[in-house]
Amino acid sequence: MNNEINQYLKEKKQLIDISLPEYITKLRAPEILKKSMVYSLKAGGKRLRPILLMASIEALGHDGQKGIETACALEMIHTYSLIHDDLPAMDNDDLRRGQPTNHKVYGDATAILAGDALLTYAFECIAGIDHPDIDNDMKMALIQKLANAAGPEGMVGGQQDDLTAEGKSLTIQELQSIHLRKTGRLLCFAVEAGAILGQANEQQAENLSDFAKHLGIAFQIKDDILDIIGDEITLGKPVGSDVTNNKNTYPKLLTLEGAKEKMNKHADAALHYLKAANVDSYRLQQLMGYVLDRNH
Amino acid sequence: MNNEINQYLKEKKQLIDISLPEYITKLRAPEILKKSMVYSLKAGGKRLRPILLMASIEALGHDGQKGIETACALEMIHTYSLIHDDLPAMDNDDLRRGQPTNHKVYGDATAILAGDALLTYAFECIAGIDHPDIDNDMKMALIQKLANAAGPEGMVGGQQDDLTAEGKSLTIQELQSIHLRKTGRLLCFAVEAGAILGQANEQQAENLSDFAKHLGIAFQIKDDILDIIGDEITLGKPVGSDVTNNKNTYPKLLTLEGAKEKMNKHADAALHYLKAANVDSYRLQQLMGYVLDRNH
């Protein structure tokens, strides 16, 4: 099974890796801006969000390719958030996935603009979808959900809360509320967009959304755990940096064992809702296993 | 006539001034983020773009109120661009319209996030329009045009070109190409959105778009001229700062007289296309007069 999911991930990642820069190179825009956008898009990691989006479409019996534009738009928004997050005014990170961050290569001003450009262009990509089975009602639902997940009530709101919380001790509820917005909402959008494009019925959509919510929490706990026990070279960032920064993490609040226990509880809940969704859950289940068993 | 257009501008500006913060205060988002967003929205100037949008709808015989959400979304995007433009990493401005800039009040990190939030939320506002005469096809056209006008092929691209051009001498063609993107595209969108919402036919839409293009150039030249001859207190920013910064401006490349001549040429062209659009042009013509005769 491991080989099978690895093959699936590899193929989907390749598809995303090839498609993403193509959206940018065709733009009539300043070359340096395009280079800066492509630089960070290419520095991408596992492409978890776009793959989750396409796998969700497939779980509903449709062709995952139907979601390629939306998957790329989602990855653009994820990428813009990383570029802005890394800026000196924010986390001030020089490295991401072992590579110099965008502003280290292109300067702060162009990094800000490249982020703005990716965010804006993501919506244009969805608005521009030209597919016989995707009508304007579906596109409008995608844009509304994506804007809400990425905006002040979603990811950006979570980033602000995270900023405000720096140096303060949080309760586990406060920590979870930040993560639900900062990372959870975009992950949820991946599955919800899959539900829209795969034409899920209302009950399926609801269960898939709950599946994604719990998967998102488990994913974040896993990230925090890896930051403690992970290997510096595998992760490409200094291990334990969240602890050094006095950041609030699940292991810090719950102990390592407690964090693992909480992760497993949310993984079980995710599985429960996935089953309840009554879809072809095979691949999503594999994906979940991959995400939570990974060591990087 | 002066009194009449002033009254019209005042009423429309009031409508925008009241509506804009209401979109933000209702959000379930961090208070400090909302405050930061509202701060810059409230520091707004003439509200030229949203007023132009509503006046364009009216020129087509529809109720300007039909455009309130789109007008506010447009102003959000204009405002986000000012917040990011003022950042230390960009223009490093401490004052805008005589008030401390966003990052001076809320810090660089929150200013970046407030800009990101306004940009993202603008699309959600359009997607969420609930009006019996505005269907998803119209909303999709609005979103596609707005994203293109604001993104890498539009405003953000112009900002990058402007950045690259700093300290270099430009030809008049290069200067115009930057302005067409940096400020012209959003101004054009105001009129184009009015054409969509006012259900212009193809010929009307085309002529209105050309009207807006020339108005945008004339508007930018007027801005450059005001920067030379304007009064520091009236403008709320140091007069001649563009010259001190060694920025490329129309008067610098063409002399003051040459710039005025060019402005009038584009004003004439704008008027020509406005007449050709065969709409009720009275108010748009007044607006144009106001924009080009203003002394601040």
Coordinates of C-alpha atoms in Angstrom, one line a residue:
Chain A
M1 CA 0.0 0.0 0.0
N2 CA 2.9 2.4 0.8
N3 CA 4.2 2.1 -2.7
E4 CA 0.8 2.7 -4.2
I5 CA 0.1 5.9 -2.3
N6 CA 3.6 7.1 -2.9
Q7 CA 3.2 6.5 -6.6
Y8 CA -0.1 8.4 -6.5
L9 CA 1.4 11.3 -4.6
K10 CA 4.3 11.4 -7.0
E11 CA 2.1 11.6 -10.1
K12 CA -0.2 14.2 -8.7
K13 CA 2.7 16.3 -7.4
Q14 CA 4.3 16.2 -10.9
L15 CA 1.1 17.4 -12.4
I16 CA 1.0 20.3 -10.0
D17 CA 4.7 21.1 -10.3
I18 CA 4.4 21.3 -14.1
S19 CA 1.1 23.2 -14.2
L20 CA 1.9 25.9 -11.7
P21 CA 4.7 27.7 -13.4
E22 CA 2.8 27.6 -16.7
Y23 CA 0.1 29.8 -15.3
I24 CA 2.7 32.4 -14.5
T25 CA 5.0 32.3 -17.5
K26 CA 2.2 33.1 -19.9
L27 CA 1.3 36.4 -18.1
R28 CA 2.0 39.8 -19.6
A29 CA 3.7 41.0 -16.5
P30 CA 7.2 42.3 -15.5
E31 CA 9.7 39.5 -15.8
I32 CA 11.2 40.0 -12.3
L33 CA 7.7 39.7 -10.8
K34 CA 7.0 36.5 -12.7
K35 CA 10.4 35.1 -11.7
S36 CA 9.7 35.9 -8.0
M37 CA 6.3 34.3 -8.2
V38 CA 7.6 31.2 -10.0
Y39 CA 10.6 30.9 -7.5
S40 CA 8.3 30.4 -4.6
L41 CA 5.8 28.2 -6.5
K42 CA 8.6 25.9 -7.5
A43 CA 10.0 25.8 -4.0
G44 CA 6.8 24.0 -3.1
G45 CA 6.7 21.0 -0.8
K46 CA 4.4 18.0 -0.7
R47 CA 1.5 19.8 -2.6
L48 CA -0.8 18.4 0.0
R49 CA -3.6 20.8 -0.5
P50 CA -4.0 20.5 -4.3
I51 CA -3.6 16.7 -4.1
L52 CA -6.3 16.5 -1.4
L53 CA -8.5 18.6 -3.6
M54 CA -8.1 16.3 -6.6
A55 CA -8.4 13.2 -4.5
S56 CA -11.7 14.5 -3.1
I57 CA -13.1 14.9 -6.6
E58 CA -12.0 11.4 -7.4
A59 CA -13.7 10.1 -4.2
L60 CA -16.9 11.3 -5.7
G61 CA -16.4 9.4 -8.9
H62 CA -15.2 12.4 -11.1
D63 CA -11.9 13.0 -12.9
G64 CA -9.5 14.8 -10.6
Q65 CA -8.2 16.8 -13.5
K66 CA -11.4 18.7 -13.3
G67 CA -9.9 20.4 -10.3
I68 CA -6.5 21.4 -11.7
E69 CA -7.1 25.2 -12.0
T70 CA -8.7 25.3 -8.5
A71 CA -5.9 23.2 -7.1
C72 CA -3.3 25.5 -8.6
A73 CA -5.2 28.6 -7.4
L74 CA -5.2 27.1 -3.9
E75 CA -1.5 26.4 -4.0
M76 CA -0.9 30.0 -5.2
I77 CA -2.7 31.3 -2.1
H78 CA -0.8 28.9 0.2
T79 CA 2.4 30.1 -1.4
Y80 CA 1.6 33.8 -1.1
S81 CA 0.9 33.3 2.6
L82 CA 4.4 31.7 3.0
I83 CA 6.1 34.5 1.2
H84 CA 4.4 37.2 3.3
D85 CA 4.9 35.1 6.5
D86 CA 8.7 34.9 5.9
L87 CA 9.1 38.7 5.5
P88 CA 11.4 40.5 8.0
A89 CA 8.3 42.3 9.3
M90 CA 6.6 39.0 10.0
D91 CA 8.6 35.8 11.0
N92 CA 11.8 37.0 9.4
D93 CA 12.9 33.7 8.1
D94 CA 15.9 33.4 5.8
L95 CA 15.3 29.8 4.8
R96 CA 12.2 27.8 3.8
R97 CA 12.6 24.1 2.9
G98 CA 16.3 24.6 2.9
Q99 CA 16.2 27.4 0.2
P100 CA 16.6 31.2 0.6
T101 CA 13.2 32.8 1.2
N102 CA 11.7 34.9 -1.5
H103 CA 12.7 38.3 0.0
K104 CA 16.2 37.0 0.4
V105 CA 16.5 36.5 -3.3
Y106 CA 14.2 39.3 -4.7
G107 CA 14.1 41.9 -2.0
D108 CA 11.3 42.7 0.4
A109 CA 9.4 45.0 -2.0
T110 CA 9.2 42.4 -4.8
A111 CA 8.4 39.7 -2.3
I112 CA 5.4 41.7 -1.0
L113 CA 4.3 42.3 -4.6
A114 CA 4.8 38.7 -5.7
G115 CA 2.6 37.6 -2.7
D116 CA -0.1 40.2 -3.7
A117 CA 0.1 39.0 -7.3
L118 CA -0.3 35.3 -6.4
L119 CA -3.3 36.1 -4.2
T120 CA -5.0 38.2 -6.8
Y121 CA -4.2 35.9 -9.7
A122 CA -5.6 32.9 -7.8
F123 CA -9.1 34.3 -8.1
E124 CA -8.6 35.1 -11.8
C125 CA -7.6 31.5 -12.4
I126 CA -10.8 30.2 -10.9
A127 CA -12.9 32.8 -12.7
G128 CA -11.2 31.8 -15.9
I129 CA -11.9 28.0 -15.7
D130 CA -13.2 26.8 -19.1
H131 CA -14.7 23.3 -18.5
P132 CA -18.0 22.0 -19.9
D133 CA -19.0 20.6 -16.5
I134 CA -18.1 23.6 -14.4
D135 CA -20.6 26.4 -14.6
N136 CA -20.6 29.9 -13.1
D137 CA -22.6 28.8 -10.1
M138 CA -19.9 26.3 -9.2
K139 CA -17.1 28.9 -9.9
M140 CA -18.9 31.4 -7.7
A141 CA -19.2 28.9 -4.9
L142 CA -15.5 28.1 -5.2
I143 CA -14.5 31.8 -5.1
Q144 CA -16.7 32.7 -2.2
K145 CA -15.4 29.7 -0.2
L146 CA -11.8 30.3 -1.1
A147 CA -12.0 34.1 -0.3
N148 CA -13.6 33.3 3.1
A149 CA -11.1 30.6 3.9
A150 CA -8.1 32.8 3.0
G151 CA -9.3 36.2 4.2
P152 CA -9.9 38.0 7.5
E153 CA -12.3 35.3 8.9
G154 CA -9.9 32.6 7.8
M155 CA -6.2 32.3 7.2
V156 CA -5.3 36.0 7.5
G157 CA -7.3 36.2 10.7
G158 CA -5.4 33.2 12.1
Q159 CA -2.1 34.8 11.2
Q160 CA -3.1 38.0 13.1
D161 CA -4.1 35.9 16.1
D162 CA -0.8 34.0 15.9
L163 CA 1.0 37.4 15.9
T164 CA -0.9 38.7 18.9
A165 CA -0.3 35.4 20.8
E166 CA 3.5 35.5 20.4
G167 CA 5.2 35.3 23.7
K168 CA 1.9 34.7 25.5
S169 CA 0.9 31.4 27.0
L170 CA -2.2 30.0 25.4
T171 CA -4.8 27.5 26.5
I172 CA -5.3 24.5 24.2
Q173 CA -8.6 26.0 23.1
E174 CA -6.9 29.2 22.0
L175 CA -4.1 27.4 20.2
Q176 CA -6.7 25.2 18.4
S177 CA -8.7 28.3 17.4
I178 CA -5.7 29.9 15.9
H179 CA -4.7 26.8 13.9
L180 CA -8.3 26.2 12.7
R181 CA -8.0 29.5 10.9
K182 CA -4.3 29.8 10.1
T183 CA -3.9 26.4 8.5
G184 CA -7.1 24.6 8.9
R185 CA -9.4 26.7 6.7
L186 CA -7.3 26.3 3.5
L187 CA -7.0 22.6 4.1
C188 CA -10.7 22.4 4.5
F189 CA -11.2 24.4 1.4
A190 CA -9.2 21.7 -0.5
V191 CA -11.8 19.1 0.4
E192 CA -14.8 21.4 0.1
A193 CA -13.7 22.5 -3.4
G194 CA -13.5 18.8 -4.2
A195 CA -17.0 18.4 -3.0
I196 CA -18.3 21.2 -5.2
L197 CA -16.4 20.0 -8.3
G198 CA -17.3 16.4 -7.6
Q199 CA -20.9 17.4 -7.2
A200 CA -21.4 16.0 -3.7
N201 CA -24.8 16.0 -2.3
E202 CA -25.5 18.1 0.8
Q203 CA -24.8 15.3 3.3
Q204 CA -21.6 14.2 1.6
A205 CA -20.4 17.8 1.5
E206 CA -21.1 18.2 5.2
N207 CA -19.3 15.0 6.2
L208 CA -16.4 15.7 3.9
S209 CA -16.0 19.1 5.5
D210 CA -16.0 17.6 9.0
F211 CA -13.5 15.0 7.8
A212 CA -11.2 17.8 6.6
K213 CA -11.6 19.8 9.8
H214 CA -10.3 17.0 12.0
L215 CA -7.6 16.0 9.5
G216 CA -6.5 19.6 9.6
I217 CA -6.1 19.6 13.4
A218 CA -4.3 16.2 13.3
F219 CA -2.0 17.6 10.6
Q220 CA -1.1 20.6 12.6
I221 CA -0.4 18.5 15.7
K222 CA 1.8 16.2 13.6
D223 CA 3.7 19.3 12.4
D224 CA 4.3 20.4 16.0
I225 CA 5.4 16.9 16.9
L226 CA 7.8 16.7 14.0
D227 CA 9.3 20.0 15.0
I228 CA 10.3 18.4 18.3
I229 CA 11.5 15.0 17.1
G230 CA 12.1 15.6 13.4
D231 CA 15.4 15.6 11.8
E232 CA 16.9 19.0 10.8
I233 CA 18.0 17.9 7.4
T234 CA 14.8 16.0 6.6
L235 CA 12.7 19.1 7.4
G236 CA 15.0 21.7 6.0
K237 CA 14.4 24.1 8.9
P238 CA 16.0 24.3 12.3
V239 CA 14.5 21.7 14.5
G240 CA 12.9 23.0 17.7
S241 CA 12.7 26.5 16.3
D242 CA 9.1 26.8 17.5
V243 CA 10.2 26.0 21.0
T244 CA 13.2 28.4 20.8
N245 CA 10.8 31.2 19.6
N246 CA 8.7 30.4 22.7
K247 CA 5.9 29.6 20.4
N248 CA 2.8 27.8 21.6
T249 CA 2.7 24.2 20.3
Y250 CA 0.7 21.1 21.1
P251 CA 3.6 19.2 22.7
K252 CA 4.4 22.2 24.8
L253 CA 0.9 22.4 26.2
L254 CA 0.1 18.7 26.3
T255 CA 3.5 16.9 26.5
L256 CA 4.7 14.9 23.5
E257 CA 2.6 11.9 24.6
G258 CA -0.5 14.0 25.1
A259 CA -0.1 15.6 21.7
K260 CA 0.2 12.2 20.0
E261 CA -3.0 11.1 21.8
K262 CA -4.8 14.2 20.7
M263 CA -3.6 13.7 17.1
N264 CA -4.9 10.1 17.1
K265 CA -8.3 11.2 18.5
H266 CA -8.7 13.7 15.6
A267 CA -7.5 11.1 13.1
D268 CA -10.3 8.8 14.4
A269 CA -12.9 11.5 14.1
A270 CA -11.7 12.3 10.6
L271 CA -12.1 8.6 9.6
H272 CA -15.5 8.5 11.1
Y273 CA -16.8 11.4 9.0
L274 CA -15.0 10.1 5.9
K275 CA -16.9 6.8 6.3
A276 CA -20.2 8.7 6.9
A277 CA -19.7 10.7 3.7
N278 CA -20.4 7.5 1.8
V279 CA -17.8 8.1 -1.0
D280 CA -15.1 6.0 -2.4
S281 CA -12.9 6.7 0.5
Y282 CA -9.9 4.5 -0.3
R283 CA -7.5 7.2 -1.6
L284 CA -8.4 9.8 1.0
Q285 CA -7.9 7.3 3.7
Q286 CA -4.4 6.5 2.3
L287 CA -3.7 10.2 2.1
M288 CA -4.6 10.6 5.7
G289 CA -2.3 7.8 6.7
Y290 CA 0.5 9.3 4.7
V291 CA 0.0 12.7 6.3
L292 CA 0.0 11.5 9.8
D293 CA 2.7 8.8 9.5
R294 CA 5.2 11.0 7.6
N295 CA 8.5 11.9 9.2
H296 CA 8.9 15.2 7.4
Chain B
M1 CA -22.9 73.4 -12.3
N2 CA -20.1 73.4 -9.8
N3 CA -22.5 73.2 -6.9
E4 CA -24.5 70.4 -8.4
I5 CA -21.5 68.1 -9.0
N6 CA -20.2 69.0 -5.6
Q7 CA -23.5 67.9 -4.1
Y8 CA -23.5 64.7 -6.1
L9 CA -19.9 63.9 -5.0
K10 CA -20.7 64.6 -1.4
E11 CA -23.8 62.4 -1.4
K12 CA -22.0 59.5 -3.1
K13 CA -18.9 59.9 -0.9
Q14 CA -21.1 59.8 2.2
L15 CA -22.7 56.6 1.0
I16 CA -19.3 55.0 0.5
D17 CA -17.9 56.3 3.7
I18 CA -20.8 54.8 5.7
S19 CA -20.9 51.5 3.8
L20 CA -17.2 50.6 3.8
P21 CA -16.7 50.2 7.6
E22 CA -19.9 48.2 7.9
Y23 CA -18.5 45.5 5.7
I24 CA -15.6 45.1 8.1
T25 CA -17.2 45.5 11.6
K26 CA -19.5 42.6 10.9
L27 CA -16.6 40.2 10.3
R28 CA -15.8 37.4 12.8
A29 CA -12.1 38.4 12.7
P30 CA -9.5 39.6 15.2
E31 CA -10.4 43.0 16.5
I32 CA -7.0 44.5 15.9
L33 CA -7.0 43.4 12.2
K34 CA -10.5 44.9 11.7
K35 CA -9.4 48.1 13.3
S36 CA -6.4 48.3 11.0
M37 CA -8.6 47.6 8.0
V38 CA -11.1 50.2 9.0
Y39 CA -8.4 52.8 9.8
S40 CA -7.2 52.9 6.3
L41 CA -10.6 52.6 4.7
K42 CA -11.8 55.6 6.8
A43 CA -8.7 57.6 5.8
G44 CA -10.0 57.5 2.3
G45 CA -9.9 60.5 0.0
K46 CA -12.3 61.5 -2.8
R47 CA -13.7 58.0 -3.4
L48 CA -13.2 58.7 -7.1
R49 CA -13.2 55.1 -8.2
P50 CA -16.4 54.0 -6.5
I51 CA -18.2 57.2 -7.5
L52 CA -17.1 56.7 -11.1
L53 CA -18.5 53.1 -10.9
M54 CA -21.9 54.2 -9.7
A55 CA -22.1 57.2 -12.1
S56 CA -21.3 54.8 -15.0
I57 CA -24.3 52.6 -14.0
E58 CA -26.5 55.7 -13.8
A59 CA -25.3 56.8 -17.2
L60 CA -26.8 53.6 -18.5
G61 CA -30.1 54.3 -16.9
H62 CA -29.8 52.0 -13.9
D63 CA -29.8 52.7 -10.2
G64 CA -26.2 53.4 -9.0
Q65 CA -27.0 51.7 -5.7
K66 CA -26.8 48.4 -7.7
G67 CA -23.0 48.9 -7.7
I68 CA -22.5 49.5 -4.0
E69 CA -20.9 46.2 -3.2
T70 CA -18.6 46.3 -6.2
A71 CA -17.8 50.0 -5.5
C72 CA -16.8 49.1 -2.0
A73 CA -14.8 46.1 -3.1
L74 CA -12.9 48.3 -5.6
E75 CA -12.2 50.8 -2.8
M76 CA -10.9 48.0 -0.6
I77 CA -8.5 47.0 -3.3
H78 CA -7.4 50.6 -3.8
T79 CA -6.9 50.9 -0.1
Y80 CA -4.9 47.6 0.3
S81 CA -2.5 48.9 -2.5
L82 CA -1.9 52.1 -0.6
I83 CA -1.2 50.2 2.7
H84 CA 1.3 48.0 1.1
D85 CA 2.8 50.9 -1.0
D86 CA 3.5 52.9 2.2
L87 CA 5.4 50.1 3.9
P88 CA 9.0 50.7 4.8
A89 CA 10.0 48.0 2.3
M90 CA 8.2 49.9 -0.4
D91 CA 7.8 53.7 -0.4
N92 CA 8.4 54.0 3.3
D93 CA 5.8 56.8 3.8
D94 CA 4.9 57.9 7.4
L95 CA 2.0 60.1 6.3
R96 CA -0.9 59.7 3.9
R97 CA -3.5 62.4 3.5
G98 CA -2.0 64.1 6.5
Q99 CA -2.5 61.0 8.7
P100 CA 0.0 58.4 10.0
T101 CA 0.2 55.5 7.6
N102 CA -1.3 52.1 8.6
H103 CA 2.1 50.5 9.6
K104 CA 2.9 53.6 11.7
V105 CA -0.2 52.9 13.8
Y106 CA -0.5 49.1 13.7
G107 CA 3.0 48.0 12.9
D108 CA 4.4 46.5 9.7
A109 CA 3.1 43.0 10.3
T110 CA -0.5 43.9 10.9
A111 CA -0.3 46.4 8.0
I112 CA 0.7 43.6 5.7
L113 CA -2.1 41.4 6.9
A114 CA -4.7 44.2 6.8
G115 CA -3.7 44.7 3.1
D116 CA -3.9 41.0 2.4
A117 CA -7.3 40.8 4.2
L118 CA -8.8 43.7 2.2
L119 CA -7.6 42.3 -1.1
T120 CA -9.0 38.9 -0.3
Y121 CA -12.3 40.1 1.2
A122 CA -13.0 42.3 -1.9
F123 CA -13.6 39.2 -3.9
E124 CA -15.8 37.7 -1.2
C125 CA -17.9 40.9 -1.3
I126 CA -18.5 40.6 -5.0
A127 CA -19.2 36.9 -4.8
G128 CA -21.7 37.6 -2.0
I129 CA -23.8 40.2 -3.9
D130 CA -27.4 39.4 -3.4
H131 CA -29.4 41.4 -5.9
P132 CA -32.3 40.3 -8.1
D133 CA -30.8 41.8 -11.2
I134 CA -27.2 40.6 -10.7
D135 CA -26.7 37.0 -11.7
N136 CA -23.6 34.8 -11.4
D137 CA -22.5 35.5 -15.0
M138 CA -22.3 39.2 -14.1
K139 CA -20.5 38.5 -10.8
M140 CA -18.1 36.2 -12.6
A141 CA -17.3 38.9 -15.2
L142 CA -16.8 41.5 -12.4
I143 CA -14.4 39.2 -10.5
Q144 CA -12.4 38.2 -13.6
K145 CA -12.0 41.9 -14.7
L146 CA -11.2 43.1 -11.1
A147 CA -8.6 40.3 -10.6
N148 CA -7.0 41.1 -13.9
A149 CA -7.0 44.8 -13.3
A150 CA -5.5 44.5 -9.8
G151 CA -3.1 41.6 -10.4
P152 CA 0.3 40.9 -12.1
E153 CA -1.0 42.0 -15.5
G154 CA -2.5 45.1 -13.9
M155 CA -1.8 47.2 -10.8
V156 CA 0.7 44.9 -9.1
G157 CA 2.6 44.7 -12.4
G158 CA 2.7 48.5 -12.6
Q159 CA 3.9 48.7 -9.1
Q160 CA 6.8 46.3 -9.9
D161 CA 7.7 48.3 -13.0
D162 CA 7.6 51.5 -11.0
L163 CA 9.9 49.9 -8.4
T164 CA 12.3 48.8 -11.2
A165 CA 12.2 52.3 -12.8
E166 CA 13.2 54.1 -9.6
G167 CA 16.2 56.3 -10.2
K168 CA 16.2 55.6 -13.9
S169 CA 15.2 58.1 -16.6
L170 CA 12.2 56.9 -18.6
T171 CA 10.8 57.8 -21.9
I172 CA 7.3 59.2 -22.0
Q173 CA 6.1 55.8 -23.5
E174 CA 7.6 53.9 -20.6
L175 CA 6.1 56.3 -18.0
Q176 CA 2.7 56.0 -19.6
S177 CA 2.9 52.2 -19.7
I178 CA 3.6 52.1 -16.0
H179 CA 0.8 54.4 -15.2
L180 CA -1.6 52.6 -17.4
R181 CA -1.1 49.6 -15.2
K182 CA -0.4 51.1 -11.8
T183 CA -3.3 53.5 -11.6
G184 CA -5.1 53.3 -15.0
R185 CA -6.4 49.7 -14.8
L186 CA -8.3 50.1 -11.5
L187 CA -9.8 53.4 -12.8
C188 CA -10.8 51.6 -16.0
F189 CA -12.4 48.8 -13.9
A190 CA -14.6 51.3 -12.2
V191 CA -16.2 52.2 -15.6
E192 CA -16.1 48.7 -17.0
A193 CA -17.9 47.4 -13.9
G194 CA -20.5 50.1 -14.3
A195 CA -20.9 48.9 -17.9
I196 CA -21.5 45.3 -16.7
L197 CA -23.9 46.3 -14.0
G198 CA -25.6 48.8 -16.2
Q199 CA -26.0 46.2 -18.9
A200 CA -24.2 48.1 -21.6
N201 CA -24.2 46.7 -25.1
E202 CA -20.9 45.7 -26.6
Q203 CA -20.3 49.0 -28.4
Q204 CA -21.2 51.1 -25.3
A205 CA -18.9 49.0 -23.1
E206 CA -16.0 49.4 -25.6
N207 CA -16.4 53.2 -25.8
L208 CA -16.8 53.6 -22.1
S209 CA -13.7 51.5 -21.6
D210 CA -11.8 53.8 -24.0
F211 CA -13.3 56.8 -22.2
A212 CA -11.9 55.5 -18.9
K213 CA -8.5 54.8 -20.4
H214 CA -7.9 58.4 -21.5
L215 CA -9.5 59.8 -18.3
G216 CA -7.0 57.7 -16.3
I217 CA -4.0 59.1 -18.2
A218 CA -5.3 62.7 -17.8
F219 CA -6.0 62.0 -14.1
Q220 CA -2.4 60.8 -13.6
I221 CA -0.9 63.8 -15.4
K222 CA -3.1 66.1 -13.3
D223 CA -1.7 64.4 -10.2
D224 CA 1.8 65.0 -11.4
I225 CA 1.0 68.6 -12.1
L226 CA -0.6 69.1 -8.7
D227 CA 2.5 67.7 -7.1
I228 CA 4.5 70.6 -8.7
I229 CA 2.1 73.4 -8.2
G230 CA -0.2 72.2 -5.5
D231 CA -0.3 73.5 -2.0
E232 CA 1.3 71.4 0.7
I233 CA -1.6 71.8 3.2
T234 CA -4.3 71.2 0.6
L235 CA -2.7 68.0 -0.6
G236 CA -1.6 66.6 2.9
K237 CA 1.8 65.5 1.6
P238 CA 5.1 67.3 0.9
V239 CA 4.8 69.2 -2.3
G240 CA 7.4 68.3 -4.9
S241 CA 8.2 65.0 -3.1
D242 CA 8.1 63.1 -6.5
V243 CA 10.8 65.5 -7.8
T244 CA 12.9 65.2 -4.7
N245 CA 12.7 61.4 -5.0
N246 CA 13.9 61.7 -8.5
K247 CA 10.7 60.1 -9.7
N248 CA 9.7 60.2 -13.3
T249 CA 6.7 62.5 -13.8
Y250 CA 5.0 64.0 -16.8
P251 CA 6.1 67.6 -16.0
K252 CA 9.7 66.4 -15.6
L253 CA 9.6 64.7 -19.0
L254 CA 7.4 67.2 -20.9
T255 CA 7.7 70.6 -18.9
L256 CA 4.7 71.8 -17.0
E257 CA 3.2 73.4 -20.2
G258 CA 3.8 70.2 -22.2
A259 CA 2.1 68.1 -19.4
K260 CA -0.9 70.4 -19.4
E261 CA -1.2 70.1 -23.1
K262 CA -1.0 66.3 -23.0
M263 CA -3.6 66.2 -20.2
N264 CA -6.0 68.3 -22.3
K265 CA -5.4 66.0 -25.3
H266 CA -6.4 62.9 -23.3
A267 CA -9.4 64.8 -21.8
D268 CA -10.6 65.5 -25.4
A269 CA -10.1 61.9 -26.3
A270 CA -12.0 60.8 -23.2
L271 CA -14.9 63.1 -24.1
H272 CA -14.9 61.8 -27.7
Y273 CA -15.4 58.2 -26.5
L274 CA -17.9 59.2 -23.9
K275 CA -20.0 60.8 -26.6
A276 CA -19.6 57.8 -28.9
A277 CA -20.8 55.5 -26.1
N278 CA -24.3 57.0 -26.6
V279 CA -25.2 57.0 -22.9
D280 CA -26.6 59.7 -20.6
S281 CA -23.2 61.3 -20.3
Y282 CA -24.1 64.4 -18.3
R283 CA -22.8 63.2 -14.9
L284 CA -19.7 61.5 -16.2
Q285 CA -18.8 64.6 -18.1
Q286 CA -19.2 66.7 -14.9
L287 CA -17.1 64.2 -13.0
M288 CA -14.4 64.4 -15.6
G289 CA -14.4 68.2 -15.3
Y290 CA -14.1 67.9 -11.5
V291 CA -11.2 65.5 -11.7
L292 CA -9.2 67.6 -14.1
D293 CA -10.0 71.0 -12.7
R294 CA -9.4 70.1 -9.0
N295 CA -6.6 71.8 -7.1
H296 CA -6.1 68.8 -4.7

